[in-house]
Tab-separated table of C-alpha atoms in Angstrom:
chain	number	residue	atom	x	y	z
A	4	MET	CA	0.000	0.000	0.000
A	5	LEU	CA	0.940	3.615	-0.429
A	6	THR	CA	2.881	4.853	2.595
A	7	LYS	CA	2.731	8.171	4.429
A	8	ARG	CA	5.536	10.566	3.533
A	9	LEU	CA	7.871	12.504	5.802
A	10	ILE	CA	9.108	15.621	4.049
A	11	ALA	CA	11.949	17.876	5.107
A	12	CYS	CA	11.318	21.461	4.139
A	13	PHE	CA	14.179	23.926	3.764
A	14	ASP	CA	13.802	27.684	3.999
A	15	ILE	CA	16.805	28.853	2.021
A	16	ILE	CA	18.608	32.177	2.332
A	17	ASP	CA	21.811	32.592	0.289
A	18	GLY	CA	22.138	28.846	-0.293
A	19	ARG	CA	21.784	28.022	3.390
A	20	VAL	CA	18.961	26.404	5.319
A	21	THR	CA	17.414	28.601	8.012
A	22	LYS	CA	14.701	28.063	10.567
A	23	ALA	CA	12.019	30.546	11.540
A	24	VAL	CA	9.192	30.711	14.052
A	25	ARG	CA	5.922	31.949	12.634
A	26	PHE	CA	7.782	33.123	9.533
A	27	GLN	CA	10.124	35.431	11.456
A	28	ASP	CA	13.573	35.545	13.031
A	29	ASN	CA	15.297	33.055	10.754
A	30	ILE	CA	18.405	31.493	12.251
A	31	ASP	CA	21.096	29.782	10.211
A	32	VAL	CA	21.304	25.964	10.192
A	33	ALA	CA	23.556	24.599	7.406
A	34	PRO	CA	24.398	24.795	3.673
A	35	ALA	CA	21.454	23.415	1.690
A	36	GLU	CA	23.317	20.678	-0.184
A	37	GLU	CA	25.004	19.458	2.992
A	38	LEU	CA	21.780	19.081	4.959
A	39	ALA	CA	19.992	17.645	1.904
A	40	HIS	CA	22.629	14.959	1.565
A	41	ILE	CA	22.560	14.068	5.253
A	42	LEU	CA	18.776	13.726	5.198
A	43	TYR	CA	18.840	11.723	1.949
A	44	GLU	CA	21.251	9.268	3.558
A	45	ALA	CA	18.949	9.174	6.591
A	46	GLU	CA	16.131	8.114	4.210
A	47	ILE	CA	13.853	11.116	4.376
A	48	ASP	CA	11.069	10.508	1.810
A	49	GLU	CA	11.079	13.842	0.061
A	50	LEU	CA	12.552	17.338	0.130
A	51	ILE	CA	10.992	20.756	-0.356
A	52	PHE	CA	13.136	23.761	-0.873
A	53	TYR	CA	11.833	27.333	-0.590
A	54	ASP	CA	13.994	30.202	-1.742
A	55	ILE	CA	12.268	32.425	0.797
A	56	THR	CA	13.835	35.754	-0.139
A	57	ALA	CA	13.664	35.415	-3.943
A	58	SER	CA	10.251	37.114	-4.167
A	59	SER	CA	10.973	40.000	-1.842
A	60	GLU	CA	14.393	40.597	-3.416
A	61	LYS	CA	12.731	40.416	-6.852
A	62	ARG	CA	15.315	38.021	-8.208
A	63	PRO	CA	15.027	34.626	-9.916
A	64	ILE	CA	15.267	31.431	-7.905
A	65	ASP	CA	18.712	30.278	-6.783
A	66	ILE	CA	19.247	27.732	-9.592
A	67	GLU	CA	22.828	26.928	-8.577
A	68	THR	CA	21.705	25.638	-5.194
A	69	VAL	CA	18.897	23.641	-6.852
A	70	LYS	CA	21.491	22.009	-9.128
A	71	LYS	CA	23.843	21.188	-6.259
A	72	VAL	CA	21.062	19.528	-4.276
A	73	ALA	CA	19.697	17.631	-7.301
A	74	GLN	CA	23.069	15.995	-7.907
A	75	LEU	CA	23.168	14.606	-4.391
A	76	VAL	CA	19.663	13.402	-3.634
A	77	PHE	CA	17.741	10.696	-5.490
A	78	ILE	CA	14.348	11.272	-3.968
A	79	PRO	CA	11.595	13.662	-5.050
A	80	PHE	CA	12.548	17.257	-4.722
A	81	THR	CA	10.159	20.232	-4.867
A	82	VAL	CA	11.306	23.805	-5.379
A	83	GLY	CA	9.451	27.048	-4.719
A	84	GLY	CA	9.958	30.752	-4.143
A	85	GLY	CA	10.390	33.384	-6.808
A	86	ILE	CA	8.786	31.371	-9.600
A	87	LYS	CA	6.854	33.765	-11.786
A	88	ASN	CA	6.235	32.086	-15.119
A	89	LEU	CA	6.611	28.973	-17.257
A	90	SER	CA	10.178	29.725	-18.159
A	91	ASP	CA	11.165	29.884	-14.438
A	92	MET	CA	9.433	26.525	-13.982
A	93	TYR	CA	11.243	25.028	-16.940
A	94	GLU	CA	14.650	26.220	-15.679
A	95	THR	CA	13.950	24.809	-12.220
A	96	LEU	CA	12.881	21.415	-13.577
A	97	LYS	CA	15.892	21.363	-15.881
A	98	ALA	CA	18.109	21.927	-12.854
A	99	GLY	CA	16.782	18.653	-11.441
A	100	ALA	CA	13.648	19.481	-9.418
A	101	GLU	CA	10.604	17.174	-9.761
A	102	LYS	CA	7.883	19.525	-8.679
A	103	ILE	CA	7.293	23.240	-8.528
A	104	SER	CA	5.666	24.850	-5.530
A	105	ILE	CA	3.681	28.016	-6.128
A	106	ASP	CA	2.199	30.175	-3.414
A	107	SER	CA	1.757	33.982	-3.505
A	108	MET	CA	2.185	34.045	-7.277
A	109	ALA	CA	-0.762	31.671	-7.716
A	110	VAL	CA	-3.007	33.949	-5.646
A	111	ARG	CA	-2.032	36.958	-7.735
A	112	ASP	CA	-2.440	35.091	-11.012
A	113	PRO	CA	-4.266	31.744	-10.670
A	114	SER	CA	-3.810	31.029	-14.386
A	115	ILE	CA	-0.191	30.091	-13.649
A	116	ILE	CA	-1.502	26.869	-12.051
A	117	THR	CA	-3.248	25.835	-15.258
A	118	ALA	CA	-0.365	26.906	-17.459
A	119	GLY	CA	2.113	24.901	-15.352
A	120	ALA	CA	-0.114	21.834	-15.242
A	121	LYS	CA	-0.616	21.934	-19.021
A	122	ALA	CA	3.073	22.289	-19.726
A	123	PHE	CA	4.524	19.836	-17.207
A	124	GLY	CA	1.565	17.810	-15.887
A	125	SER	CA	-0.535	18.331	-12.755
A	126	GLN	CA	1.771	16.107	-10.710
A	127	CYS	CA	4.414	18.779	-11.133
A	128	ILE	CA	2.431	21.628	-9.593
A	129	VAL	CA	2.198	21.860	-5.814
A	130	LEU	CA	-0.052	24.599	-4.519
A	131	SER	CA	1.382	25.732	-1.228
A	132	THR	CA	-0.613	28.107	0.892
A	133	GLN	CA	-0.255	29.834	4.264
A	134	VAL	CA	-3.481	29.961	6.220
A	135	LYS	CA	-4.561	31.588	9.454
A	136	ARG	CA	-7.684	31.232	11.570
A	137	GLU	CA	-10.275	33.906	10.749
A	138	LYS	CA	-13.742	33.377	12.138
A	139	ASN	CA	-15.405	35.779	9.713
A	140	LEU	CA	-14.760	33.511	6.723
A	141	PRO	CA	-16.958	30.467	5.939
A	142	SER	CA	-14.242	27.861	6.603
A	143	GLY	CA	-12.699	29.791	9.473
A	144	TYR	CA	-9.338	30.073	7.669
A	145	GLU	CA	-7.891	32.872	5.546
A	146	VAL	CA	-5.137	32.701	2.921
A	147	TYR	CA	-2.033	34.833	3.515
A	148	ILE	CA	0.699	35.645	1.000
A	149	ASP	CA	4.161	37.212	0.852
A	150	GLY	CA	5.769	35.151	3.574
A	151	ALA	CA	2.520	35.035	5.579
A	152	ARG	CA	2.619	38.800	5.987
A	153	LYS	CA	-0.314	39.860	3.871
A	154	ALA	CA	-3.955	38.817	4.368
A	155	THR	CA	-5.889	38.266	1.144
A	156	GLY	CA	-9.499	37.935	2.290
A	157	LEU	CA	-9.598	34.591	0.425
A	158	ASP	CA	-11.247	31.666	2.167
A	159	ALA	CA	-8.678	28.878	2.477
A	160	MET	CA	-11.035	26.028	1.543
A	161	GLU	CA	-12.436	27.899	-1.440
A	162	TRP	CA	-8.894	28.566	-2.590
A	163	ILE	CA	-7.626	24.978	-2.435
A	164	LYS	CA	-10.750	23.729	-4.182
A	165	ARG	CA	-10.204	26.257	-6.942
A	166	ALA	CA	-6.521	25.321	-7.163
A	167	GLU	CA	-7.477	21.676	-7.693
A	168	GLU	CA	-9.917	22.661	-10.430
A	169	LEU	CA	-7.230	24.775	-12.066
A	170	GLY	CA	-4.888	21.780	-12.247
A	171	ALA	CA	-2.775	21.606	-9.052
A	172	GLY	CA	-1.591	18.057	-8.326
A	173	GLU	CA	-0.956	18.392	-4.623
A	174	ILE	CA	-1.768	20.863	-1.843
A	175	CYS	CA	0.551	21.881	0.968
A	176	LEU	CA	-1.292	23.601	3.828
A	177	ASN	CA	0.808	25.643	6.222
A	178	SER	CA	-0.815	26.693	9.454
A	179	ILE	CA	0.490	30.136	10.398
A	180	ASP	CA	-1.010	29.776	13.874
A	181	ASN	CA	0.804	26.516	14.575
A	182	ASP	CA	4.049	27.143	12.699
A	183	GLY	CA	7.092	26.790	14.930
A	184	THR	CA	4.975	26.324	18.068
A	185	LEU	CA	5.823	22.586	18.370
A	186	LEU	CA	2.269	22.003	19.616
A	187	GLY	CA	1.152	19.734	16.767
A	188	TYR	CA	-0.447	20.067	13.335
A	189	ASP	CA	-3.785	21.796	12.867
A	190	LEU	CA	-5.885	18.631	12.571
A	191	ASN	CA	-9.119	20.554	12.154
A	192	LEU	CA	-7.680	22.291	9.093
A	193	MET	CA	-6.520	19.022	7.508
A	194	LYS	CA	-9.862	17.265	8.173
A	195	MET	CA	-11.707	20.085	6.522
A	196	ALA	CA	-9.353	20.072	3.530
A	197	GLN	CA	-9.604	16.323	2.881
A	198	GLY	CA	-13.332	16.705	2.261
A	199	LYS	CA	-12.768	19.572	-0.155
A	200	VAL	CA	-10.193	18.152	-2.567
A	201	SER	CA	-9.318	14.709	-3.895
A	202	ILE	CA	-5.618	15.346	-4.630
A	203	PRO	CA	-2.927	14.523	-2.032
A	204	LEU	CA	-2.495	16.826	0.961
A	205	ILE	CA	0.637	17.806	2.867
A	206	ALA	CA	0.372	19.202	6.397
A	207	SER	CA	2.840	21.794	7.584
A	208	GLY	CA	3.383	23.754	10.760
A	209	GLY	CA	3.522	22.718	14.358
A	210	ALA	CA	5.209	19.329	14.652
A	211	GLY	CA	7.425	19.043	17.721
A	212	LYS	CA	7.314	15.393	18.750
A	213	PRO	CA	6.646	11.989	17.115
A	214	GLU	CA	3.122	11.807	18.592
A	215	HIS	CA	2.145	14.778	16.445
A	216	LEU	CA	2.838	12.692	13.349
A	217	SER	CA	0.825	9.724	14.540
A	218	ASP	CA	-2.044	12.051	15.515
A	219	LEU	CA	-2.000	13.559	12.042
A	220	PHE	CA	-1.911	10.216	10.233
A	221	THR	CA	-4.486	8.437	12.400
A	222	GLU	CA	-6.994	11.262	12.792
A	223	THR	CA	-6.862	12.618	9.230
A	224	GLU	CA	-6.343	11.243	5.707
A	225	THR	CA	-3.358	13.556	5.147
A	226	GLN	CA	-0.704	11.772	3.105
A	227	ALA	CA	2.417	13.681	3.946
A	228	ALA	CA	3.860	15.750	6.750
A	229	ILE	CA	6.493	18.424	6.804
A	230	ILE	CA	8.922	17.981	9.668
A	231	SER	CA	11.545	20.670	9.795
A	232	SER	CA	11.995	21.782	13.392
A	233	MET	CA	11.989	18.231	14.725
A	234	LEU	CA	14.860	17.269	12.452
A	235	TYR	CA	17.230	20.170	12.760
A	236	SER	CA	15.974	23.247	14.557
A	237	PRO	CA	18.645	24.462	16.984
A	238	ARG	CA	15.796	25.950	19.022
A	239	LEU	CA	14.672	22.475	20.047
A	240	GLU	CA	16.107	20.834	23.126
A	241	ARG	CA	16.225	17.582	21.244
A	242	ASN	CA	16.127	16.797	17.498
A	243	PHE	CA	14.850	13.507	16.099
A	244	ALA	CA	16.423	11.177	13.536
A	245	VAL	CA	14.338	10.168	10.503
A	246	LYS	CA	14.834	6.525	11.447
A	247	GLU	CA	13.587	7.107	14.960
A	248	LEU	CA	10.441	8.828	13.674
A	249	LYS	CA	9.751	6.059	11.161
A	250	GLU	CA	10.243	3.340	13.733
A	251	TYR	CA	7.858	5.140	16.048
A	252	LEU	CA	5.243	5.387	13.272
A	253	LEU	CA	5.652	1.738	12.303
A	254	THR	CA	5.046	0.622	15.891
A	255	SER	CA	1.930	2.820	15.837
A	256	ASN	CA	0.749	0.848	12.757
A	257	ILE	CA	1.163	3.756	10.395
A	258	PRO	CA	2.532	2.668	7.004
A	259	VAL	CA	5.789	4.425	6.139
A	260	ARG	CA	8.740	3.466	3.962
A	261	PRO	CA	10.705	1.451	6.516
A	262	PRO	CA	14.319	2.291	7.363
A	263	SER	CA	16.599	-0.033	5.372
A	264	CYS	CA	18.798	-0.913	8.318
B	17	MET	CA	26.783	4.654	-25.153
B	18	ILE	CA	23.824	5.068	-22.783
B	19	LYS	CA	21.239	7.495	-24.176
B	20	ILE	CA	18.591	9.353	-22.239
B	21	ILE	CA	15.767	10.644	-24.408
B	22	ASP	CA	15.528	14.362	-23.687
B	23	TYR	CA	12.148	15.693	-24.682
B	24	LYS	CA	10.139	18.677	-23.565
B	25	ALA	CA	8.135	17.189	-20.722
B	26	GLY	CA	10.632	14.597	-19.486
B	27	ASN	CA	12.889	14.756	-16.450
B	28	ALA	CA	16.033	13.693	-18.297
B	29	PRO	CA	18.310	15.745	-15.961
B	30	SER	CA	17.202	13.733	-12.911
B	31	VAL	CA	17.956	10.492	-14.737
B	32	MET	CA	21.344	11.839	-15.812
B	33	HIS	CA	22.190	12.781	-12.191
B	34	ALA	CA	21.303	9.258	-11.050
B	35	LEU	CA	23.443	7.571	-13.739
B	36	ASN	CA	26.394	9.867	-13.065
B	37	HIS	CA	26.127	9.066	-9.381
B	38	LEU	CA	26.297	5.358	-10.281
B	39	GLY	CA	29.460	6.072	-12.266
B	40	PHE	CA	28.018	5.745	-15.785
B	41	LYS	CA	28.578	8.134	-18.643
B	42	ALA	CA	25.451	8.938	-20.600
B	43	GLU	CA	24.308	11.363	-23.272
B	44	PHE	CA	21.018	13.084	-23.954
B	45	ALA	CA	19.343	12.092	-27.218
B	46	LYS	CA	17.068	14.505	-29.038
B	47	ASN	CA	16.958	13.079	-32.541
B	48	LYS	CA	17.552	10.025	-34.707
B	49	SER	CA	21.261	10.565	-35.192
B	50	ASP	CA	21.813	10.887	-31.423
B	51	LEU	CA	20.585	7.283	-31.139
B	52	ALA	CA	23.106	5.889	-33.625
B	53	ASN	CA	25.655	4.454	-31.186
B	54	SER	CA	23.233	3.551	-28.390
B	55	THR	CA	23.767	0.466	-26.248
B	56	HIS	CA	21.064	1.387	-23.743
B	57	ILE	CA	18.146	3.776	-24.197
B	58	ILE	CA	16.240	5.296	-21.291
B	59	LEU	CA	12.887	6.992	-21.856
B	60	PRO	CA	12.086	9.123	-18.806
B	61	GLY	CA	8.540	10.258	-18.295
B	62	VAL	CA	6.625	12.919	-16.477
B	63	GLY	CA	3.430	14.597	-17.594
B	64	SER	CA	0.769	13.142	-19.841
B	65	ALA	CA	0.812	10.280	-22.339
B	66	LYS	CA	-0.412	12.623	-25.033
B	67	ALA	CA	2.315	15.229	-24.418
B	68	THR	CA	4.888	12.439	-24.437
B	69	MET	CA	3.694	10.953	-27.736
B	70	GLU	CA	3.451	14.398	-29.327
B	71	SER	CA	6.909	15.258	-28.141
B	72	LEU	CA	8.371	12.012	-29.524
B	73	ALA	CA	6.598	12.635	-32.834
B	74	GLU	CA	7.844	16.213	-32.990
B	75	LEU	CA	11.436	15.035	-32.541
B	76	ASP	CA	10.822	12.393	-35.195
B	77	LEU	CA	11.901	9.729	-32.743
B	78	ILE	CA	9.084	7.186	-32.936
B	79	LYS	CA	10.398	5.209	-35.910
B	80	PRO	CA	14.087	5.270	-34.950
B	81	LEU	CA	13.274	4.247	-31.366
B	82	THR	CA	11.118	1.374	-32.564
B	83	GLU	CA	13.836	0.213	-34.951
B	84	LYS	CA	16.494	0.331	-32.243
B	85	VAL	CA	14.488	-1.432	-29.548
B	86	LEU	CA	12.279	-3.889	-31.464
B	87	GLY	CA	14.524	-4.280	-34.508
B	88	GLU	CA	18.068	-4.256	-33.135
B	89	GLY	CA	17.188	-5.321	-29.591
B	90	VAL	CA	18.956	-2.402	-27.904
B	91	MET	CA	18.455	-2.467	-24.131
B	92	PHE	CA	15.542	-0.184	-23.221
B	93	PHE	CA	14.237	1.240	-19.935
B	94	GLY	CA	10.963	3.208	-19.790
B	95	ILE	CA	10.045	5.214	-16.701
B	96	CYS	CA	6.502	6.163	-15.594
B	97	VAL	CA	4.775	7.617	-18.679
B	98	GLY	CA	7.788	6.161	-20.509
B	99	MET	CA	6.341	2.756	-19.600
B	100	GLN	CA	2.707	3.623	-20.355
B	101	VAL	CA	3.385	4.754	-23.926
B	102	LEU	CA	4.848	1.347	-24.812
B	103	PHE	CA	1.284	-0.051	-24.933
B	104	ASP	CA	-1.509	0.325	-27.483
B	105	PHE	CA	-3.688	3.011	-26.050
B	106	SER	CA	-3.983	5.373	-23.067
B	107	ALA	CA	-7.305	6.604	-21.716
B	108	GLU	CA	-5.459	9.803	-20.809
B	109	GLU	CA	-6.810	12.182	-23.474
B	110	ASN	CA	-7.497	9.082	-25.650
B	111	THR	CA	-3.951	8.725	-26.876
B	112	ALA	CA	-2.718	6.159	-29.374
B	113	CYS	CA	0.668	4.946	-28.115
B	114	LEU	CA	3.655	2.969	-29.456
B	115	SER	CA	2.043	-0.515	-29.416
B	116	TRP	CA	5.328	-2.284	-28.683
B	117	LEU	CA	3.360	-4.259	-26.102
B	118	LYS	CA	-0.321	-5.208	-26.020
B	119	GLY	CA	-2.499	-3.482	-23.452
B	120	GLN	CA	-4.376	-0.414	-22.282
B	121	VAL	CA	-3.605	2.399	-19.871
B	122	VAL	CA	-6.502	3.241	-17.526
B	123	LYS	CA	-7.157	5.681	-14.673
B	124	PHE	CA	-7.285	4.950	-10.948
B	125	ASP	CA	-10.776	5.289	-9.482
B	126	ARG	CA	-11.025	8.755	-7.885
B	127	GLU	CA	-14.015	7.617	-5.845
B	128	LYS	CA	-11.853	5.066	-4.061
B	129	VAL	CA	-8.376	6.573	-3.817
B	130	ARG	CA	-6.650	9.944	-4.062
B	131	VAL	CA	-5.460	10.604	-7.602
B	132	PRO	CA	-2.636	10.991	-8.464
B	133	GLN	CA	-1.067	8.241	-6.434
B	134	MET	CA	1.881	10.137	-4.999
B	135	GLY	CA	4.461	8.568	-2.739
B	136	TRP	CA	6.370	5.417	-1.810
B	137	ASN	CA	4.590	2.146	-2.410
B	138	LYS	CA	5.719	-1.414	-1.788
B	139	VAL	CA	6.525	-3.294	-4.991
B	140	SER	CA	6.502	-7.088	-4.928
B	141	PHE	CA	8.797	-8.896	-7.352
B	142	ALA	CA	9.013	-12.673	-7.819
B	143	ASN	CA	11.029	-13.304	-4.682
B	144	LYS	CA	11.635	-9.956	-3.055
B	145	SER	CA	10.037	-6.585	-2.434
B	146	GLY	CA	11.041	-2.982	-1.958
B	147	TYR	CA	9.678	0.565	-1.689
B	148	PHE	CA	9.696	2.853	-4.724
B	149	TYR	CA	8.403	6.346	-5.490
B	150	PHE	CA	5.285	6.652	-7.660
B	151	VAL	CA	3.502	9.613	-9.205
B	152	ASN	CA	0.715	8.385	-11.432
B	153	SER	CA	-2.965	8.797	-12.138
B	154	TYR	CA	-3.004	6.015	-14.729
B	155	TYR	CA	-1.744	2.433	-14.752
B	156	VAL	CA	-1.221	-0.267	-17.377
B	157	MET	CA	-3.422	-3.321	-17.890
B	158	PRO	CA	-1.257	-5.592	-20.070
B	159	GLU	CA	-2.740	-8.354	-22.230
B	160	ASP	CA	0.253	-10.598	-21.815
B	161	LYS	CA	0.659	-11.276	-18.092
B	162	GLU	CA	4.061	-12.833	-18.752
B	163	ILE	CA	5.645	-9.393	-19.015
B	164	ILE	CA	4.719	-8.481	-15.417
B	165	TRP	CA	7.822	-8.234	-13.278
B	166	GLY	CA	6.546	-6.375	-10.210
B	167	THR	CA	3.172	-5.296	-8.814
B	168	ALA	CA	1.963	-2.897	-6.126
B	169	ASP	CA	-1.348	-2.176	-4.430
B	170	TYR	CA	-3.421	0.975	-4.856
B	171	ASN	CA	-7.101	0.097	-4.632
B	172	GLY	CA	-6.139	-3.361	-5.955
B	173	ARG	CA	-2.943	-4.668	-7.519
B	174	PHE	CA	-1.521	-2.928	-10.559
B	175	MET	CA	1.545	-3.525	-12.704
B	176	ALA	CA	4.539	-1.625	-11.311
B	177	ALA	CA	7.360	-3.072	-13.426
B	178	ILE	CA	7.846	-4.896	-16.705
B	179	HIS	CA	10.572	-7.066	-17.980
B	180	ARG	CA	10.549	-8.808	-21.349
B	181	GLU	CA	13.799	-9.547	-23.172
B	182	ASN	CA	15.521	-6.201	-23.799
B	183	ILE	CA	12.550	-4.131	-22.622
B	184	TRP	CA	12.492	-3.021	-18.992
B	185	ALA	CA	10.079	-0.458	-17.616
B	186	THR	CA	8.799	0.791	-14.297
B	187	GLN	CA	5.698	2.737	-13.353
B	188	PHE	CA	7.679	4.151	-10.430
B	189	HIS	CA	10.501	6.656	-10.712
B	190	ALA	CA	13.575	4.483	-10.299
B	191	GLU	CA	15.747	7.612	-10.517
B	192	LYS	CA	13.939	9.086	-7.489
B	193	SER	CA	13.528	5.972	-5.357
B	194	GLY	CA	16.644	6.289	-3.237
B	195	THR	CA	19.052	3.379	-2.990
B	196	ALA	CA	16.466	0.817	-4.129
B	197	GLY	CA	15.905	2.689	-7.383
B	198	LEU	CA	19.600	3.273	-8.035
B	199	LYS	CA	20.279	-0.435	-7.551
B	200	LEU	CA	17.656	-1.323	-10.114
B	201	LEU	CA	19.080	1.114	-12.687
B	202	ASN	CA	22.512	-0.314	-12.006
B	203	ARG	CA	21.223	-3.807	-12.759
B	204	PHE	CA	19.775	-2.617	-16.044
B	205	LEU	CA	23.083	-1.061	-17.064
B	206	THR	CA	25.464	-3.865	-16.116
B	207	PRO	CA	25.564	-7.213	-17.942
B	208	GLU	CA	25.980	-9.103	-14.672
B	209	GLY	CA	22.898	-7.383	-13.241
B	210	SER	CA	20.767	-8.193	-16.282
B	211	GLU	CA	21.861	-11.781	-16.220
B	212	CYS	CA	21.133	-12.217	-12.544
B	213	LEU	CA	17.635	-10.940	-13.241
B	214	GLN	CA	17.083	-13.378	-16.129
B	215	ASN	CA	17.855	-16.211	-13.782
B	216	ALA	CA	15.849	-14.849	-10.862
């Protein structure tokens, strides 16, 4: 059967992985290709790489770092941040990425989802979105853009449904409220989303201990989880090894790709 | 020389990275003459069956590929959509395919499972199994069951890998399946590996 995926997500600044809390105060962790290689060897299932300052600095994505990582890891690899058009997508895929993540750009111009899906296939287009609780919207969640700084007034559930219709192949939901808190994923958000779309869902924001992963995978249908802080945040008293997390999930009867040794 | 077909919607660079990591030299092939000295041909695949067939037609590669693989028996490895297009017909945008092998490509049932299937699934071979990375909304139903090499389960068993004479193909992305995938590519590219499979 298809297993649940553990994804390491890198926020990249100048070719280095950083870690933030609620999208602020990034601290430096390691060079991207070094950490990517370590986690590949540790049998992480997938990598996501956000060039988090590309948009605000109005520059193209850091292709050199994408290339370096792609030569070292032989697992799926998603890249996002600063992608504005089909030609940016093409360059990123040519550098060795499998999937393209689009976020703020898709809110500004939703047609980029369809254009990307037509050109490279839906499986290539990951719609990533930052959402925050907002009781005045029907679903209770609002979409934020520009590094979670700007509210859009868009209802989160309406937006992911539309993104699926437009051709997205996967949805990554980041909870702004839970991000970096280490208190667990927003299960309510993921439960709501699984009823709205039929494409795979990735949960992001809030994981701090192995139980948060088993809660996510037993209480919701979510297929993949982003675990950044748990793996390498220097802010945590204790980091976890991929193997340790997978062994914990296997003993909790959650199907994951087992560690090879 | 090992050739990786480099067409618009493929992920040839990822395959090249994997082969280089294994210590093989390979070249991208974009036209008939690039295929001239091929010992092994790899057809990577991402995107739709239709886009893949159109792209192969545009590069004028359909006839030369068929001659190389079916005529001369050059070793061939198809990946994902690169496996699906080897059959007669794909339900994805009703696409006529290469017809090297008999069978149809059909869609997973969206009522029963999330489509696309995206992630690591357990593939069972004759006497072993392993986990490989899949991204597919469609799967192959072959007429000749003899070609089935490996199967996996997603709302029922489906064909995950093919092996028949010089033709190898996987529905999963061998180039993105960690050590297990690299090992399999290595077997395809080394005579010893191929032989050990024949006898398996």
